XYZ file of C-alpha atoms in Angstrom:
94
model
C 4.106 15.760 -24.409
C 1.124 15.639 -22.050
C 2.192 16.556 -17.993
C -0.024 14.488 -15.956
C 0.487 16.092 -12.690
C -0.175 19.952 -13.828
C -1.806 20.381 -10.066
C 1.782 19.839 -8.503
C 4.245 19.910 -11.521
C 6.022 22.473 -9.416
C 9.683 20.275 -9.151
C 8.804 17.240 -10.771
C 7.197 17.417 -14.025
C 5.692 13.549 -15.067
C 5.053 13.153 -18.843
C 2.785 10.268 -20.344
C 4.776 8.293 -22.511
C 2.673 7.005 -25.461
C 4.736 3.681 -26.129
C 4.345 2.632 -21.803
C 3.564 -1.186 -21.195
C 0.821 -1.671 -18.807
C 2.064 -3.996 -15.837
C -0.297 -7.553 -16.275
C -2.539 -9.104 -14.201
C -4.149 -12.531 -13.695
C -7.543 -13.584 -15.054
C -9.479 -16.817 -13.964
C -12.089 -18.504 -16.518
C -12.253 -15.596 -18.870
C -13.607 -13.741 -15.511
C -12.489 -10.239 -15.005
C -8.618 -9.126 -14.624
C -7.257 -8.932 -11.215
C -4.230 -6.240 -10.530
C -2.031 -5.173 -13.313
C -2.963 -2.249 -14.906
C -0.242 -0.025 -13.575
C 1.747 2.314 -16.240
C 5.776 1.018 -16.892
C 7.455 4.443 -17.828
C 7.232 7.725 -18.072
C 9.045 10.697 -18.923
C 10.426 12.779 -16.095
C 11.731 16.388 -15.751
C 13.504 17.396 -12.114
C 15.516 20.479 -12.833
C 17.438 21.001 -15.924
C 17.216 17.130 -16.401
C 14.819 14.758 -18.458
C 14.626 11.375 -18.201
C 12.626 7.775 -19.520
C 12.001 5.983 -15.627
C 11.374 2.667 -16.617
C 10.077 0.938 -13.729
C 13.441 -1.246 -13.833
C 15.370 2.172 -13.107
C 13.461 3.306 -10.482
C 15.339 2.337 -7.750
C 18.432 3.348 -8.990
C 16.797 7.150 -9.923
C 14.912 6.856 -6.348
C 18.195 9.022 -4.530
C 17.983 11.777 -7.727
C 14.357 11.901 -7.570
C 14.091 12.632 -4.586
C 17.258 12.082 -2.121
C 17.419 16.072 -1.833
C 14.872 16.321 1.188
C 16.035 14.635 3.885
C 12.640 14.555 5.721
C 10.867 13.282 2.491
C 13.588 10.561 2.345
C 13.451 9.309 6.442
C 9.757 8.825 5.859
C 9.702 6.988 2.431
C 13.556 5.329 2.802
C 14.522 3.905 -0.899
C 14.012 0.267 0.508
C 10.388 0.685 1.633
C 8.747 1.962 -1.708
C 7.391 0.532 -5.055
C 7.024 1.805 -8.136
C 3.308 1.167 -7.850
C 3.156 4.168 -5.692
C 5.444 6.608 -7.842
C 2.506 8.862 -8.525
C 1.950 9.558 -4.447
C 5.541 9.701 -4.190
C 5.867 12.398 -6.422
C 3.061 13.920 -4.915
C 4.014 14.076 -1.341
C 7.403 15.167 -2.127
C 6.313 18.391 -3.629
């Protein structure tokens, strides 16, 4: 398994899952595609634990992923993210 955040892998490890949907996006007259793109799952490592997030399941893994710092959870509350910005999440909370 490839870890594609080795620069801060420190408490959450994030693993490319080979078999991840890309999210679609909308095309107009054979122009070029507009959004979409973004990665549906990967694997995840916090602790002794390893888990498939789905982008379904992110919400309800939101509290284990990171519901531990307080601060972390005040500034990004579970109600005001997306799974679009999991990546920066991850980031900023380690």
């Amino acid at each position: 398994m490839q870890v594609i955040n080795p620069e801060f892998d420190d408490i959450i490890s994030v693993y490319h899952d080979p078999r991840a949907k890309e999210t679609g996006g909308v095309s107009f007259g054979g122009g070029p595609q507009l959004g979409g793109g973004v990665i549906k799952s990967y694997y995840v490592k916090k602790g002794n634990k390893v888990m498939w997030l789905h982008k379904d399941d992110f919400e309800d893994e939101y509290n284990f992923l990171f519901g531990d710092n307080a601060e972390f959870m005040k500034k990004y509350p579970k109600n005001s993210v997306e799974w679009d910005y999991f990546s920066f999440l991850v980031h900023e909370y380690t």
